[in-house]
mmCIF file of C-alpha atoms in Angstrom:
data_model
loop_
_atom_site.group_PDB
_atom_site.id
_atom_site.type_symbol
_atom_site.label_atom_id
_atom_site.label_comp_id
_atom_site.label_asym_id
_atom_site.label_seq_id
_atom_site.Cartn_x
_atom_site.Cartn_y
_atom_site.Cartn_z
ATOM 1 C CA MET A 27 0.335 0.169 0.341
ATOM 2 C CA ASN A 28 0.951 3.555 -1.033
ATOM 3 C CA ALA A 29 1.187 5.885 2.002
ATOM 4 C CA ILE A 30 -0.665 8.933 1.735
ATOM 5 C CA SER A 31 1.124 12.443 2.364
ATOM 6 C CA SER A 32 -0.714 14.715 5.166
ATOM 7 C CA ALA A 33 -0.571 17.027 2.465
ATOM 8 C CA SER A 34 -2.365 15.512 -0.122
ATOM 9 C CA ALA A 35 -6.127 16.190 0.626
ATOM 10 C CA PRO A 36 -7.359 12.382 0.934
ATOM 11 C CA GLY A 37 -10.836 13.092 -1.440
ATOM 12 C CA ARG A 38 -14.023 11.066 -1.528
ATOM 13 C CA ILE A 39 -15.577 7.657 -1.862
ATOM 14 C CA VAL A 40 -19.502 7.610 -2.656
ATOM 15 C CA LEU A 41 -20.612 4.328 -1.936
ATOM 16 C CA LEU A 42 -24.055 4.307 -4.445
ATOM 17 C CA THR A 43 -26.571 1.845 -3.379
ATOM 18 C CA THR A 44 -29.586 0.826 -5.605
ATOM 19 C CA SER A 45 -32.585 -1.408 -5.120
ATOM 20 C CA HIS A 46 -33.098 -3.648 -7.618
ATOM 21 C CA ARG A 47 -37.154 -3.283 -6.966
ATOM 22 C CA VAL A 48 -37.311 0.275 -8.792
ATOM 23 C CA ALA A 49 -36.256 0.412 -12.408
ATOM 24 C CA PRO A 50 -32.547 1.082 -13.713
ATOM 25 C CA GLY A 51 -32.103 4.984 -14.143
ATOM 26 C CA LEU A 52 -34.748 6.203 -12.074
ATOM 27 C CA LEU A 53 -31.730 7.718 -9.420
ATOM 28 C CA SER A 54 -32.531 10.538 -7.195
ATOM 29 C CA TRP A 55 -30.901 14.269 -8.000
ATOM 30 C CA PRO A 56 -27.939 13.975 -5.697
ATOM 31 C CA ALA A 57 -27.228 10.591 -7.197
ATOM 32 C CA TRP A 58 -26.961 11.867 -10.422
ATOM 33 C CA GLN A 59 -25.103 15.009 -8.911
ATOM 34 C CA ALA A 60 -22.851 12.699 -7.128
ATOM 35 C CA LEU A 61 -22.176 10.622 -10.748
ATOM 36 C CA ARG A 62 -21.818 13.655 -12.598
ATOM 37 C CA SER A 63 -19.098 16.065 -10.265
ATOM 38 C CA ALA A 64 -17.165 12.440 -9.677
ATOM 39 C CA ASP A 65 -13.321 12.143 -10.754
ATOM 40 C CA ALA A 66 -14.271 8.350 -11.535
ATOM 41 C CA VAL A 67 -17.004 5.923 -11.297
ATOM 42 C CA LEU A 68 -16.834 2.175 -10.697
ATOM 43 C CA CYS A 69 -18.831 -0.915 -10.530
ATOM 44 C CA ALA A 70 -17.652 -4.252 -9.741
ATOM 45 C CA ASP A 71 -20.293 -5.684 -11.809
ATOM 46 C CA GLY A 72 -20.166 -4.894 -15.783
ATOM 47 C CA ALA A 73 -23.957 -6.716 -16.237
ATOM 48 C CA HIS A 74 -25.122 -3.895 -13.320
ATOM 49 C CA PRO A 75 -28.649 -3.298 -14.619
ATOM 50 C CA GLN A 76 -27.556 0.279 -13.991
ATOM 51 C CA VAL A 77 -25.057 0.930 -15.555
ATOM 52 C CA PRO A 78 -25.692 0.895 -19.108
ATOM 53 C CA TYR A 79 -28.455 4.226 -18.087
ATOM 54 C CA LEU A 80 -25.542 5.744 -16.674
ATOM 55 C CA ARG A 81 -23.635 5.632 -19.478
ATOM 56 C CA GLU A 82 -26.400 6.431 -21.714
ATOM 57 C CA ALA A 83 -26.364 9.723 -20.132
ATOM 58 C CA GLY A 84 -22.936 10.440 -20.383
ATOM 59 C CA ILE A 85 -21.535 8.492 -17.290
ATOM 60 C CA ALA A 86 -18.035 7.260 -17.664
ATOM 61 C CA VAL A 87 -18.169 3.956 -16.072
ATOM 62 C CA THR A 88 -15.155 1.521 -15.614
ATOM 63 C CA GLU A 89 -15.251 -2.024 -14.615
ATOM 64 C CA ALA A 90 -13.208 -2.336 -11.428
ATOM 65 C CA SER A 91 -12.837 -4.028 -8.163
ATOM 66 C CA PRO A 92 -10.913 -1.926 -6.128
ATOM 67 C CA THR A 93 -9.212 -3.062 -3.000
ATOM 68 C CA ALA A 94 -9.568 -0.844 0.615
ATOM 69 C CA GLU A 95 -5.840 0.406 -0.125
ATOM 70 C CA GLU A 96 -6.488 0.844 -3.964
ATOM 71 C CA LEU A 97 -9.645 2.558 -3.090
ATOM 72 C CA VAL A 98 -8.068 5.041 -0.968
ATOM 73 C CA ASP A 99 -5.262 5.499 -3.296
ATOM 74 C CA ALA A 100 -7.702 6.832 -6.078
ATOM 75 C CA CYS A 101 -9.087 9.387 -3.775
ATOM 76 C CA ALA A 102 -5.634 11.053 -3.132
ATOM 77 C CA GLY A 103 -5.803 14.682 -4.340
ATOM 78 C CA ASP A 104 -9.137 15.276 -3.471
ATOM 79 C CA ARG A 105 -10.546 13.178 -5.994
ATOM 80 C CA THR A 106 -14.320 11.716 -5.651
ATOM 81 C CA VAL A 107 -14.705 8.365 -6.552
ATOM 82 C CA VAL A 108 -18.252 7.011 -6.901
ATOM 83 C CA VAL A 109 -18.683 2.871 -6.163
ATOM 84 C CA VAL A 110 -21.809 2.151 -7.647
ATOM 85 C CA ALA A 111 -22.785 -1.220 -5.267
ATOM 86 C CA THR A 112 -23.377 -4.341 -6.220
ATOM 87 C CA GLY A 113 -26.262 -6.251 -4.574
ATOM 88 C CA GLU A 114 -24.630 -7.722 -1.802
ATOM 89 C CA GLY A 115 -23.350 -3.940 -0.728
ATOM 90 C CA GLU A 116 -19.524 -4.510 -1.070
ATOM 91 C CA PRO A 117 -19.200 -6.040 1.974
ATOM 92 C CA ALA A 118 -15.075 -7.100 1.422
ATOM 93 C CA LEU A 119 -14.687 -3.296 0.026
ATOM 94 C CA THR A 120 -16.127 -1.695 3.181
ATOM 95 C CA ASP A 121 -14.737 -4.126 5.671
ATOM 96 C CA GLY A 122 -11.326 -3.447 4.412
ATOM 97 C CA LEU A 123 -12.137 0.315 4.418
ATOM 98 C CA ALA A 124 -13.285 -0.080 7.952
ATOM 99 C CA ARG A 125 -9.808 -1.940 8.830
ATOM 100 C CA LEU A 126 -7.725 0.681 7.461
ATOM 101 C CA ALA A 127 -9.645 3.465 9.183
ATOM 102 C CA GLY A 128 -8.953 1.307 12.515
ATOM 103 C CA SER A 129 -5.436 0.952 11.679
ATOM 104 C CA GLY A 130 -4.972 5.112 12.224
ATOM 105 C CA ARG A 131 -1.886 4.760 10.008
ATOM 106 C CA VAL A 132 -3.920 6.038 6.850
ATOM 107 C CA ARG A 133 -5.463 8.965 6.214
ATOM 108 C CA MET A 134 -9.364 8.609 5.154
ATOM 109 C CA PRO A 135 -11.157 9.840 2.598
ATOM 110 C CA GLU A 136 -14.492 10.951 3.327
ATOM 111 C CA LEU A 137 -17.046 8.303 3.088
ATOM 112 C CA GLU A 138 -20.551 8.383 2.272
ATOM 113 C CA LEU A 139 -23.305 6.033 1.795
ATOM 114 C CA LEU A 140 -25.876 7.510 -0.749
ATOM 115 C CA PRO A 141 -29.178 5.903 -1.223
ATOM 116 C CA ALA A 142 -30.081 6.161 -5.180
ATOM 117 C CA SER A 143 -33.139 4.528 -5.377
ATOM 118 C CA TYR A 144 -34.895 2.846 -2.030
ATOM 119 C CA ASP A 145 -37.691 0.666 -1.546
ATOM 120 C CA LEU A 146 -40.906 1.985 -1.064
ATOM 121 C CA PRO A 147 -43.725 0.588 0.941
ATOM 122 C CA GLY A 148 -45.236 -2.310 -0.753
ATOM 123 C CA ALA A 149 -41.826 -2.763 -2.312
ATOM 124 C CA ARG A 150 -41.715 -6.755 -0.897
ATOM 125 C CA LEU A 151 -45.115 -7.545 -3.167
ATOM 126 C CA LEU A 152 -42.599 -7.104 -6.329
ATOM 127 C CA ASP A 153 -40.363 -10.091 -4.791
ATOM 128 C CA LEU A 154 -43.312 -12.059 -3.888
ATOM 129 C CA VAL A 155 -44.761 -11.761 -7.905
ATOM 130 C CA GLN A 156 -41.138 -12.660 -9.182
ATOM 131 C CA VAL A 157 -40.789 -15.324 -6.906
ATOM 132 C CA MET A 158 -44.155 -16.861 -7.507
ATOM 133 C CA ASP A 159 -43.769 -16.488 -11.345
ATOM 134 C CA ARG A 160 -40.753 -19.102 -11.007
ATOM 135 C CA ILE A 161 -42.208 -21.158 -8.418
ATOM 136 C CA ARG A 162 -45.168 -21.518 -11.198
ATOM 137 C CA ALA A 163 -42.719 -21.871 -14.200
ATOM 138 C CA GLU A 164 -39.955 -24.792 -12.203
ATOM 139 C CA CYS A 165 -42.198 -26.347 -9.397
ATOM 140 C CA PRO A 166 -43.605 -29.226 -10.045
ATOM 141 C CA TRP A 167 -46.770 -29.369 -7.960
ATOM 142 C CA SER A 168 -47.511 -25.451 -8.276
ATOM 143 C CA SER A 169 -47.239 -25.890 -11.419
ATOM 144 C CA ARG A 170 -50.127 -28.065 -12.396
ATOM 145 C CA GLN A 171 -52.150 -25.992 -9.793
ATOM 146 C CA THR A 172 -55.854 -24.974 -10.827
ATOM 147 C CA HIS A 173 -57.960 -22.308 -9.044
ATOM 148 C CA GLU A 174 -60.204 -25.155 -8.643
ATOM 149 C CA GLY A 175 -57.491 -27.166 -6.976
ATOM 150 C CA LEU A 176 -56.476 -24.673 -4.730
ATOM 151 C CA ALA A 177 -60.022 -23.025 -3.416
ATOM 152 C CA LYS A 178 -59.677 -25.381 -0.270
ATOM 153 C CA TYR A 179 -56.573 -23.874 0.549
ATOM 154 C CA GLY A 180 -57.719 -20.405 0.754
ATOM 155 C CA ILE A 181 -60.412 -21.561 3.271
ATOM 156 C CA GLU A 182 -58.327 -22.911 5.056
ATOM 157 C CA GLU A 183 -55.762 -19.782 5.667
ATOM 158 C CA ALA A 184 -58.890 -17.848 5.862
ATOM 159 C CA TYR A 185 -59.701 -19.703 8.916
ATOM 160 C CA GLU A 186 -56.429 -19.799 10.807
ATOM 161 C CA LEU A 187 -56.047 -15.933 10.084
ATOM 162 C CA VAL A 188 -59.050 -15.759 12.010
ATOM 163 C CA GLU A 189 -57.904 -17.254 15.010
ATOM 164 C CA ALA A 190 -54.801 -15.624 15.281
ATOM 165 C CA ILE A 191 -56.768 -12.745 15.667
ATOM 166 C CA GLU A 192 -59.105 -13.868 17.903
ATOM 167 C CA ALA A 193 -55.983 -15.686 19.830
ATOM 168 C CA GLY A 194 -54.009 -12.152 19.996
ATOM 169 C CA ASP A 195 -51.227 -13.779 18.442
ATOM 170 C CA ARG A 196 -49.006 -11.084 16.869
ATOM 171 C CA GLU A 197 -46.406 -13.361 14.988
ATOM 172 C CA GLU A 198 -48.986 -15.787 14.210
ATOM 173 C CA LEU A 199 -51.128 -13.061 12.511
ATOM 174 C CA ARG A 200 -48.242 -11.977 10.278
ATOM 175 C CA GLU A 201 -48.007 -15.024 9.700
ATOM 176 C CA GLU A 202 -51.747 -16.165 8.599
ATOM 177 C CA LEU A 203 -51.450 -12.729 6.558
ATOM 178 C CA GLY A 204 -48.958 -13.980 4.600
ATOM 179 C CA ASP A 205 -50.444 -17.287 3.852
ATOM 180 C CA VAL A 206 -53.981 -15.012 2.792
ATOM 181 C CA LEU A 207 -51.882 -13.102 0.272
ATOM 182 C CA LEU A 208 -49.820 -16.102 -1.227
ATOM 183 C CA GLN A 209 -52.972 -17.305 -1.893
ATOM 184 C CA VAL A 210 -54.329 -13.817 -3.584
ATOM 185 C CA VAL A 211 -50.872 -14.088 -5.819
ATOM 186 C CA PHE A 212 -50.892 -17.623 -6.287
ATOM 187 C CA HIS A 213 -54.225 -17.500 -7.906
ATOM 188 C CA SER A 214 -53.828 -14.188 -10.088
ATOM 189 C CA ARG A 215 -50.347 -15.953 -11.495
ATOM 190 C CA ILE A 216 -52.822 -19.099 -12.871
ATOM 191 C CA ALA A 217 -54.937 -16.322 -13.941
ATOM 192 C CA GLU A 218 -52.486 -14.617 -16.225
ATOM 193 C CA GLU A 219 -52.342 -17.693 -18.108
ATOM 194 C CA ASP A 220 -56.342 -18.461 -18.681
ATOM 195 C CA GLY A 221 -56.733 -18.198 -23.008
ATOM 196 C CA GLU A 222 -60.132 -16.859 -22.716
ATOM 197 C CA ALA A 223 -59.574 -13.973 -19.935
ATOM 198 C CA PRO A 224 -56.261 -13.366 -18.683
ATOM 199 C CA PHE A 225 -55.550 -11.131 -15.536
ATOM 200 C CA SER A 226 -52.990 -10.001 -13.958
ATOM 201 C CA ILE A 227 -52.119 -9.185 -10.116
ATOM 202 C CA ASP A 228 -51.366 -6.058 -10.560
ATOM 203 C CA ASP A 229 -55.768 -6.254 -12.709
ATOM 204 C CA VAL A 230 -56.549 -7.189 -9.136
ATOM 205 C CA ALA A 231 -55.084 -4.323 -7.302
ATOM 206 C CA GLY A 232 -56.107 -1.383 -9.583
ATOM 207 C CA GLY A 233 -59.945 -3.001 -9.608
ATOM 208 C CA ILE A 234 -59.515 -2.906 -5.517
ATOM 209 C CA VAL A 235 -57.772 0.685 -5.843
ATOM 210 C CA ALA A 236 -60.151 1.901 -8.271
ATOM 211 C CA LYS A 237 -63.415 0.858 -5.966
ATOM 212 C CA LEU A 238 -61.631 1.950 -2.598
ATOM 213 C CA ILE A 239 -61.128 5.398 -4.627
ATOM 214 C CA HIS A 240 -65.120 5.076 -5.784
ATOM 215 C CA ARG A 241 -66.524 4.365 -2.111
ATOM 216 C CA HIS A 242 -64.316 6.888 -0.250
ATOM 217 C CA PRO A 243 -66.014 10.223 -1.605
ATOM 218 C CA HIS A 244 -65.248 11.997 1.971
ATOM 219 C CA VAL A 245 -61.303 10.722 1.405
ATOM 220 C CA PHE A 246 -60.587 11.196 -2.309
ATOM 221 C CA GLY A 247 -63.370 13.795 -3.811
ATOM 222 C CA GLU A 248 -65.782 16.701 -2.381
ATOM 223 C CA GLU A 249 -67.644 14.648 0.155
ATOM 224 C CA GLU A 250 -67.472 15.071 3.856
ATOM 225 C CA ALA A 251 -68.059 12.170 6.705
ATOM 226 C CA GLU A 252 -67.355 12.883 9.859
ATOM 227 C CA THR A 253 -68.405 10.057 12.158
ATOM 228 C CA PRO A 254 -68.340 6.146 10.702
ATOM 229 C CA GLU A 255 -72.443 5.780 10.286
ATOM 230 C CA ASP A 256 -71.508 8.693 7.172
ATOM 231 C CA VAL A 257 -68.521 6.598 6.323
ATOM 232 C CA LYS A 258 -70.895 3.480 5.966
ATOM 233 C CA ALA A 259 -73.271 4.969 4.660
ATOM 234 C CA HIS A 260 -70.983 6.381 1.982
ATOM 235 C CA TRP A 261 -70.091 2.871 0.990
ATOM 236 C CA LEU A 262 -73.613 1.551 1.256
ATOM 237 C CA ARG A 263 -74.713 4.565 -1.512
ATOM 238 C CA THR A 264 -71.802 3.275 -3.684
ATOM 239 C CA LYS A 265 -71.960 0.063 -3.774
ATOM 240 C CA ALA A 266 -75.431 -0.353 -4.808
ATOM 241 C CA GLU A 267 -74.728 1.966 -7.634
ATOM 242 C CA GLU A 268 -72.159 -0.425 -8.521
ATOM 243 C CA LYS A 269 -73.773 -3.235 -8.811
ATOM 244 C CA GLN A 270 -76.862 -2.254 -9.558
ATOM 245 C CA ARG A 271 -78.824 -6.013 -7.755
ATOM 246 C CA SER A 272 -82.135 -6.746 -7.749
ATOM 247 C CA SER A 273 -82.335 -8.525 -4.354
ATOM 248 C CA VAL A 274 -80.857 -7.302 -1.034
ATOM 249 C CA THR A 275 -78.977 -10.807 -0.657
ATOM 250 C CA ASP A 276 -77.608 -11.103 -3.959
ATOM 251 C CA GLY A 277 -74.036 -11.256 -3.362
ATOM 252 C CA VAL A 278 -74.593 -13.178 -0.300
ATOM 253 C CA PRO A 279 -72.453 -16.577 -0.256
ATOM 254 C CA LEU A 280 -74.281 -19.771 0.921
ATOM 255 C CA GLY A 281 -71.420 -21.598 1.167
ATOM 256 C CA GLN A 282 -70.237 -19.844 4.299
ATOM 257 C CA PRO A 283 -70.757 -20.832 8.473
ATOM 258 C CA GLY A 284 -74.548 -21.512 8.515
ATOM 259 C CA LEU A 285 -74.502 -18.676 11.495
ATOM 260 C CA ALA A 286 -72.084 -16.126 9.836
ATOM 261 C CA LEU A 287 -74.982 -16.907 6.903
ATOM 262 C CA ALA A 288 -78.050 -16.009 9.309
ATOM 263 C CA ALA A 289 -76.305 -13.024 10.337
ATOM 264 C CA LYS A 290 -75.141 -11.915 7.069
ATOM 265 C CA LEU A 291 -79.074 -11.822 5.379
ATOM 266 C CA ALA A 292 -80.860 -10.372 9.446
ATOM 267 C CA SER A 293 -77.708 -7.151 8.338
ATOM 268 C CA ARG A 294 -78.882 -6.602 4.982
ATOM 269 C CA VAL A 295 -82.678 -6.970 5.885
ATOM 270 C CA ARG A 296 -81.931 -4.714 8.407
ATOM 271 C CA THR A 297 -79.823 -1.915 6.783
ATOM 272 C CA ALA A 298 -82.443 -1.816 3.621
ATOM 273 C CA GLY A 299 -84.395 -0.830 6.407
ATOM 274 C CA LEU A 300 -87.114 -4.225 5.254
ATOM 275 C CA ASP A 301 -89.832 -5.642 7.566
ATOM 276 C CA VAL A 302 -89.106 -9.588 6.922
ATOM 277 C CA PRO A 303 -89.634 -11.970 10.099
ATOM 278 C CA LEU A 304 -87.784 -14.607 10.322
ATOM 279 C CA PRO A 305 -89.691 -18.140 9.054
ATOM 280 C CA GLN A 306 -91.109 -19.937 12.062
ATOM 281 C CA GLY A 307 -90.585 -23.588 11.693
ATOM 282 C CA ASP A 308 -89.969 -26.894 13.901
ATOM 283 C CA GLY A 309 -86.732 -27.861 14.941
ATOM 284 C CA ILE A 310 -82.737 -26.514 16.206
ATOM 285 C CA GLY A 311 -82.120 -24.852 12.605
ATOM 286 C CA TYR A 312 -84.977 -21.958 13.283
ATOM 287 C CA GLU A 313 -83.998 -21.248 16.793
ATOM 288 C CA LEU A 314 -80.488 -20.622 15.690
ATOM 289 C CA LEU A 315 -81.103 -18.632 12.706
ATOM 290 C CA ASP A 316 -83.132 -17.144 15.841
ATOM 291 C CA LEU A 317 -80.110 -16.331 17.659
ATOM 292 C CA ALA A 318 -78.401 -15.367 14.630
ATOM 293 C CA ALA A 319 -80.292 -12.202 13.959
ATOM 294 C CA ARG A 320 -81.071 -11.629 17.893
ATOM 295 C CA ALA A 321 -76.969 -11.404 17.952
ATOM 296 C CA GLU A 322 -76.816 -9.353 14.902
ATOM 297 C CA GLN A 323 -79.086 -6.701 16.333
ATOM 298 C CA ALA A 324 -77.250 -6.638 19.039
ATOM 299 C CA GLY A 325 -74.150 -5.990 17.228
ATOM 300 C CA VAL A 326 -72.514 -9.652 18.010
ATOM 301 C CA ASP A 327 -70.410 -11.574 15.552
ATOM 302 C CA PRO A 328 -72.572 -15.337 16.093
ATOM 303 C CA GLU A 329 -69.675 -17.167 14.505
ATOM 304 C CA ALA A 330 -67.362 -15.465 16.307
ATOM 305 C CA ALA A 331 -68.770 -15.843 19.657
ATOM 306 C CA LEU A 332 -69.946 -19.622 19.383
ATOM 307 C CA ARG A 333 -66.305 -20.242 18.529
ATOM 308 C CA ALA A 334 -65.275 -18.397 21.763
ATOM 309 C CA ALA A 335 -68.152 -20.397 23.624
ATOM 310 C CA ALA A 336 -66.590 -23.538 21.817
ATOM 311 C CA ARG A 337 -62.718 -22.923 22.538
ATOM 312 C CA ALA A 338 -63.792 -22.374 26.472
ATOM 313 C CA TYR A 339 -65.483 -26.411 25.993
ATOM 314 C CA ARG A 340 -62.442 -27.887 24.310
ATOM 315 C CA ASP A 341 -59.979 -26.394 27.629
ATOM 316 C CA ALA A 342 -62.661 -27.744 30.243
ATOM 317 C CA ILE A 343 -63.288 -31.171 28.346
ATOM 318 C CA ARG A 344 -59.055 -31.452 28.370
ATOM 319 C CA THR A 345 -58.470 -30.264 31.661
ATOM 320 C CA ALA A 346 -61.213 -33.381 32.531
ATOM 321 C CA GLU A 347 -58.886 -35.337 30.735
ATOM 322 C CA GLY A 348 -55.953 -34.458 32.675
ATOM 323 C CA VAL A 349 -54.444 -32.958 29.198
ATOM 324 C CA ALA A 350 -52.397 -29.977 28.855
ATOM 325 C CA ALA A 351 -53.971 -26.615 26.905
ATOM 326 C CA PRO A 352 -53.175 -27.174 24.121
ATOM 327 C CA ASP A 353 -50.435 -25.572 21.043
ATOM 328 C CA THR A 354 -52.397 -23.198 19.047
ATOM 329 C CA SER A 355 -50.057 -22.854 16.173
ATOM 330 C CA THR A 356 -50.449 -24.423 12.957
ATOM 331 C CA ASP A 357 -48.148 -25.665 10.342
ATOM 332 C CA THR A 358 -50.646 -25.792 7.456
ATOM 333 C CA ASP A 359 -48.689 -25.040 4.403
ATOM 334 C CA THR A 360 -49.941 -24.685 0.684
ATOM 335 C CA GLU A 361 -47.135 -26.570 -0.832
#
């Protein structure tokens, strides 16, 4: 290593980092300023996605992997060297610079870490889409799946999410949300291959974005809402305009659990201001229907209430058996 004269200004090293989740060439203004004013721009990877765009913008990029000592020497004489970091972040180079600085034998250049592009909220969703693309193409199990074959997993994951919410387990909640999200991305990826009516995850996201904006005129438009009741009124009105349903029962899935179905029908009737007496008949079914309607009227989710009671019953059974409390964690996987 060549010693750097104390009379020579040590210069400046700029480690430029970019995100692969942002399109190449879309860099921050401080990054472009650093690149244009630099005495040298280096990149260890000649195939780095940013390099063609930098060269097209008139930035001379040299493919090089200098050691820490060589980089410090290159900055001598108050020179600025920009290093375009690869995906790994140049750990060998930064470790070497740290050792040099710690030795006390070298007058170090100014070292700046400059994010040229960085992830916005939701950026990891792009990784999920890319991973799903590869799994769909290369996995013997995933490549053969259909909407119909995956349907049962959607139901299972939804129930596991509800269980995590009711258990108050934050780690489990995060994991189960991921499993539900996987179902959305998986079905969207399969839908891309449909020969007659294909759609992608972008179409799915675009549809729900448009729906949310339309149904929140108090947020994105000129209407006002000061209470949750005002918001619900906006939502119901815009939903009715969109759906143009002939009956309040339209859109109620009959395949959902019975108590939830009964409560949903009672909610639709109450919200619409209809006077529809409950059907009378013999048997436990009609009694449960009456209980579900009364619960909905009182603001109680009968399905959740029954699950809570059932869990208490389960715990009582296990206590009577002398069995330890169950492990509520689940390990059901789609694949």
